[in-house]
Tab-separated table of C-alpha atoms in Angstrom:
chain	number	residue	atom	x	y	z
A	1	MET	CA	39.900	-4.099	-199.394
A	2	THR	CA	39.504	-0.517	-200.461
A	3	LYS	CA	39.701	2.834	-198.770
A	4	ASP	CA	36.533	4.730	-197.953
A	5	LEU	CA	35.070	6.567	-200.917
A	6	GLU	CA	34.166	10.227	-201.150
A	7	LEU	CA	30.817	9.251	-202.581
A	8	GLU	CA	29.438	12.778	-202.851
A	9	SER	CA	32.110	13.582	-205.464
A	10	LEU	CA	31.540	10.532	-207.629
A	11	THR	CA	29.537	10.606	-210.838
A	12	ASP	CA	27.152	7.914	-212.048
A	13	LYS	CA	29.862	6.574	-214.355
A	14	GLU	CA	32.489	6.536	-211.606
A	15	ILE	CA	30.210	4.752	-209.149
A	16	ASN	CA	29.383	2.199	-211.835
A	17	SER	CA	33.038	1.612	-212.726
A	18	ARG	CA	34.168	1.280	-209.119
A	19	LYS	CA	31.205	-0.844	-208.035
A	20	CYS	CA	31.975	0.706	-204.632
A	21	GLN	CA	34.277	-2.290	-204.268
A	22	SER	CA	34.266	-3.593	-200.722
A	23	LEU	CA	34.059	-0.932	-198.042
A	24	VAL	CA	32.008	2.211	-197.550
A	25	TYR	CA	31.701	4.229	-194.361
A	26	PHE	CA	29.381	7.177	-194.844
A	27	LEU	CA	25.979	8.834	-195.104
A	28	ASP	CA	24.940	11.627	-192.837
A	29	PHE	CA	22.027	13.261	-194.601
A	30	ASP	CA	21.665	17.036	-194.513
A	31	ARG	CA	18.194	18.371	-193.695
A	32	GLU	CA	18.532	21.171	-196.253
A	33	LYS	CA	16.166	20.410	-199.136
A	34	ASP	CA	18.557	20.715	-202.091
A	35	ALA	CA	21.282	18.757	-200.317
A	36	LEU	CA	18.757	16.084	-199.377
A	37	GLN	CA	17.676	15.698	-202.998
A	38	THR	CA	21.297	15.297	-204.064
A	39	LYS	CA	21.892	12.704	-201.362
A	40	ARG	CA	18.753	10.854	-202.376
A	41	GLN	CA	19.944	10.649	-205.973
A	42	LEU	CA	23.357	9.508	-204.807
A	43	LEU	CA	21.833	6.832	-202.626
A	44	GLU	CA	19.780	5.564	-205.564
A	45	LEU	CA	23.018	5.186	-207.549
A	46	ILE	CA	24.664	3.335	-204.683
A	47	ILE	CA	21.702	0.962	-204.487
A	48	LYS	CA	21.978	0.401	-208.225
A	49	TYR	CA	25.696	-0.242	-208.442
A	50	CYS	CA	27.163	-1.159	-205.046
A	51	LYS	CA	26.920	-4.803	-204.076
A	52	ASN	CA	30.019	-5.373	-201.958
A	53	ILE	CA	29.678	-2.983	-199.031
A	54	ARG	CA	30.882	-4.587	-195.814
A	55	LEU	CA	30.630	-1.674	-193.400
A	56	LEU	CA	27.777	0.827	-193.368
A	57	ASP	CA	27.348	3.735	-190.965
A	58	TYR	CA	24.424	6.066	-191.581
A	59	CYS	CA	22.202	8.695	-190.024
A	60	VAL	CA	18.517	8.776	-190.922
A	61	PHE	CA	15.905	11.386	-190.086
A	62	ASN	CA	12.864	10.699	-192.268
A	63	ASP	CA	10.905	7.823	-193.763
A	64	ASP	CA	11.958	8.587	-197.332
A	65	ILE	CA	15.649	8.166	-196.597
A	66	ASN	CA	14.976	5.208	-194.318
A	67	SER	CA	13.120	3.449	-197.122
A	68	LEU	CA	16.088	3.895	-199.449
A	69	MET	CA	18.493	2.706	-196.774
A	70	SER	CA	16.370	-0.409	-196.293
A	71	SER	CA	16.677	-1.056	-200.014
A	72	LEU	CA	20.436	-0.622	-199.808
A	73	ILE	CA	20.738	-3.028	-196.866
A	74	GLU	CA	18.639	-5.577	-198.729
A	75	ASN	CA	20.909	-5.134	-201.738
A	76	ILE	CA	24.187	-5.607	-199.852
A	77	LYS	CA	23.239	-8.021	-197.090
A	78	GLN	CA	25.223	-10.891	-198.590
A	79	ASN	CA	28.429	-8.979	-197.823
A	80	LEU	CA	27.412	-6.656	-194.991
A	81	ASN	CA	29.189	-7.349	-191.696
A	82	TYR	CA	29.084	-4.078	-189.777
A	83	LEU	CA	26.057	-1.801	-189.475
A	84	SER	CA	25.670	1.371	-187.423
A	85	ILE	CA	22.408	3.354	-187.440
A	86	ASN	CA	22.018	6.810	-185.951
A	87	LEU	CA	18.395	7.733	-185.246
A	88	SER	CA	19.194	10.702	-183.024
A	89	ASN	CA	18.101	13.209	-185.682
A	90	TYR	CA	15.001	11.341	-186.822
A	91	GLU	CA	12.336	13.967	-187.569
A	92	ASP	CA	9.814	12.461	-185.149
A	93	ASN	CA	11.656	10.073	-182.897
A	94	GLU	CA	8.741	8.996	-180.770
A	95	TYR	CA	8.819	5.271	-180.135
A	96	SER	CA	5.717	4.734	-182.289
A	97	ASN	CA	7.704	5.990	-185.285
A	98	ILE	CA	10.988	4.282	-184.498
A	99	LYS	CA	9.404	0.859	-183.949
A	100	PRO	CA	8.497	0.354	-187.662
A	101	ILE	CA	12.109	1.170	-188.553
A	102	LEU	CA	13.340	-1.594	-186.263
A	103	GLN	CA	10.666	-3.983	-187.480
A	104	ASN	CA	11.650	-3.386	-191.092
A	105	LEU	CA	15.305	-3.710	-190.194
A	106	GLY	CA	14.616	-7.091	-188.649
A	107	GLN	CA	13.227	-8.211	-191.999
A	108	THR	CA	16.046	-6.832	-194.150
A	109	LEU	CA	19.125	-7.668	-192.085
A	110	PRO	CA	21.397	-10.454	-193.284
A	111	SER	CA	21.046	-13.743	-191.450
A	112	LYS	CA	24.065	-12.882	-189.313
A	113	LEU	CA	25.869	-9.582	-188.717
A	114	GLU	CA	29.111	-9.200	-186.828
A	115	TYR	CA	28.347	-5.764	-185.377
A	116	LEU	CA	25.133	-3.761	-184.999
A	117	SER	CA	24.809	-0.454	-183.169
A	118	PHE	CA	22.094	2.158	-182.636
A	119	VAL	CA	22.220	5.757	-181.459
A	120	LEU	CA	19.008	7.340	-180.157
A	121	GLU	CA	18.077	10.754	-178.825
A	122	HIS	CA	14.772	11.756	-177.252
A	123	GLN	CA	13.052	13.783	-174.589
A	124	GLU	CA	12.116	11.061	-172.115
A	125	ASP	CA	13.496	7.688	-171.157
A	126	VAL	CA	10.284	5.883	-172.115
A	127	ASN	CA	11.552	5.462	-175.677
A	128	TYR	CA	14.782	3.885	-174.498
A	129	VAL	CA	12.959	1.467	-172.218
A	130	ALA	CA	10.463	0.586	-174.941
A	131	ILE	CA	13.041	-0.025	-177.638
A	132	VAL	CA	14.703	-2.915	-175.793
A	133	PRO	CA	11.737	-5.337	-176.175
A	134	CYS	CA	11.584	-4.308	-179.817
A	135	ILE	CA	15.258	-5.167	-180.303
A	136	LYS	CA	14.643	-8.490	-178.575
A	137	GLU	CA	11.729	-9.297	-180.855
A	138	TYR	CA	13.318	-8.417	-184.189
A	139	ILE	CA	17.027	-8.910	-183.527
A	140	MET	CA	17.717	-11.045	-180.450
A	141	LYS	CA	15.217	-13.872	-180.918
A	142	LYS	CA	16.362	-14.356	-184.489
A	143	LYS	CA	20.020	-14.256	-183.438
A	144	ARG	CA	20.802	-11.768	-186.186
A	145	VAL	CA	23.975	-10.286	-184.730
A	146	LYS	CA	27.109	-11.267	-182.825
A	147	TYR	CA	27.873	-7.937	-181.121
A	148	LEU	CA	25.280	-5.299	-180.211
A	149	ALA	CA	25.429	-1.789	-178.761
A	150	ILE	CA	22.732	0.813	-178.092
A	151	LYS	CA	23.415	4.326	-176.853
A	152	SER	CA	20.672	6.779	-175.958
A	153	THR	CA	20.859	10.466	-175.109
A	154	ILE	CA	17.895	11.592	-173.019
A	155	PHE	CA	16.753	15.156	-172.462
A	156	SER	CA	14.686	15.586	-169.306
A	157	ASN	CA	13.822	19.089	-168.153
A	158	THR	CA	17.171	20.861	-168.084
A	159	LYS	CA	19.273	17.741	-167.626
A	160	LEU	CA	21.013	15.528	-170.129
A	161	TYR	CA	21.451	11.801	-169.544
A	162	CYS	CA	23.346	9.183	-171.497
A	163	MET	CA	22.275	5.564	-171.274
A	164	ASP	CA	23.986	2.485	-172.629
A	165	LEU	CA	22.442	-0.963	-172.977
A	166	PHE	CA	25.715	-2.364	-171.661
A	167	ASP	CA	24.923	-0.875	-168.245
A	168	LEU	CA	21.676	-2.861	-167.928
A	169	LYS	CA	23.229	-6.047	-166.600
A	170	ASP	CA	20.062	-8.161	-166.595
A	171	GLU	CA	19.470	-7.280	-170.231
A	172	VAL	CA	23.080	-8.076	-171.076
A	173	LYS	CA	22.672	-11.538	-169.529
A	174	GLU	CA	19.495	-12.204	-171.501
A	175	PHE	CA	21.129	-11.265	-174.786
A	176	LYS	CA	24.056	-13.509	-173.900
A	177	LEU	CA	21.668	-16.463	-173.611
A	178	HIS	CA	20.950	-15.884	-177.303
A	179	ASN	CA	24.663	-15.794	-178.149
A	180	ILE	CA	24.673	-12.013	-178.568
A	181	GLU	CA	27.385	-10.096	-176.767
A	182	VAL	CA	26.348	-6.612	-175.677
A	183	LEU	CA	29.244	-4.175	-175.802
A	184	SER	CA	29.444	-0.624	-174.594
A	185	TYR	CA	28.805	1.740	-177.470
A	186	ILE	CA	32.320	3.178	-177.161
A	187	LYS	CA	33.845	-0.309	-177.236
A	188	LEU	CA	31.897	-1.367	-180.304
A	189	PHE	CA	32.581	1.927	-182.060
A	190	THR	CA	36.292	1.519	-181.313
A	191	ASP	CA	36.299	-2.048	-182.632
A	192	ILE	CA	34.627	-1.017	-185.870
A	193	THR	CA	36.929	1.978	-186.265
A	194	ASP	CA	39.970	-0.262	-185.806
A	195	ILE	CA	38.658	-2.689	-188.408
A	196	TYR	CA	38.006	0.184	-190.775
A	197	ARG	CA	41.508	1.610	-190.331
A	198	PHE	CA	43.105	-1.812	-190.715
A	199	SER	CA	41.179	-2.339	-193.941
A	200	ASN	CA	42.568	0.908	-195.307
A	201	GLU	CA	46.115	0.080	-194.236
A	202	ILE	CA	46.197	-3.227	-196.088
A	203	ASP	CA	44.706	-1.769	-199.267
């Protein structure tokens, strides 16, 4: 194992020499244009050199970055075990725009992940309700994951709601029929964090 890498500080040569080894936990892309360009270049280097990433946690907010992340997932899927995707800052997070992301993800995921989690944020609960059939179509029916969590923050008028797939008991039962265990987002996040810390400790 290896400790998490401060990827922003690594040069092309350093990334190449390290091969990113076996564990990376990173990637929250800044909206500021210059920072975004730097991150894009960095991500292209990671795609080029890093083959052994086991844990990937990233935030995506536009199609350009999402396309690169899809390429990275395709590149590392032989070793990838843990994947967390934050779509809460996606530039237009209407369901019609998020659905293609999930569809593409269903095509690029490894045949079996240990953990998969999503974070969403939107103005109405319609997106949250609509995303569940999409997850079933591209993730559940293909049995692509062992543990799944989805958390959604919903803004409605002046109120803020948090929803968790784990609280929808009928949905949880259906996923279980496909050998997918739905965990609360906090539980799954804690599990992954513990794995990540343990990996660092035994380095």
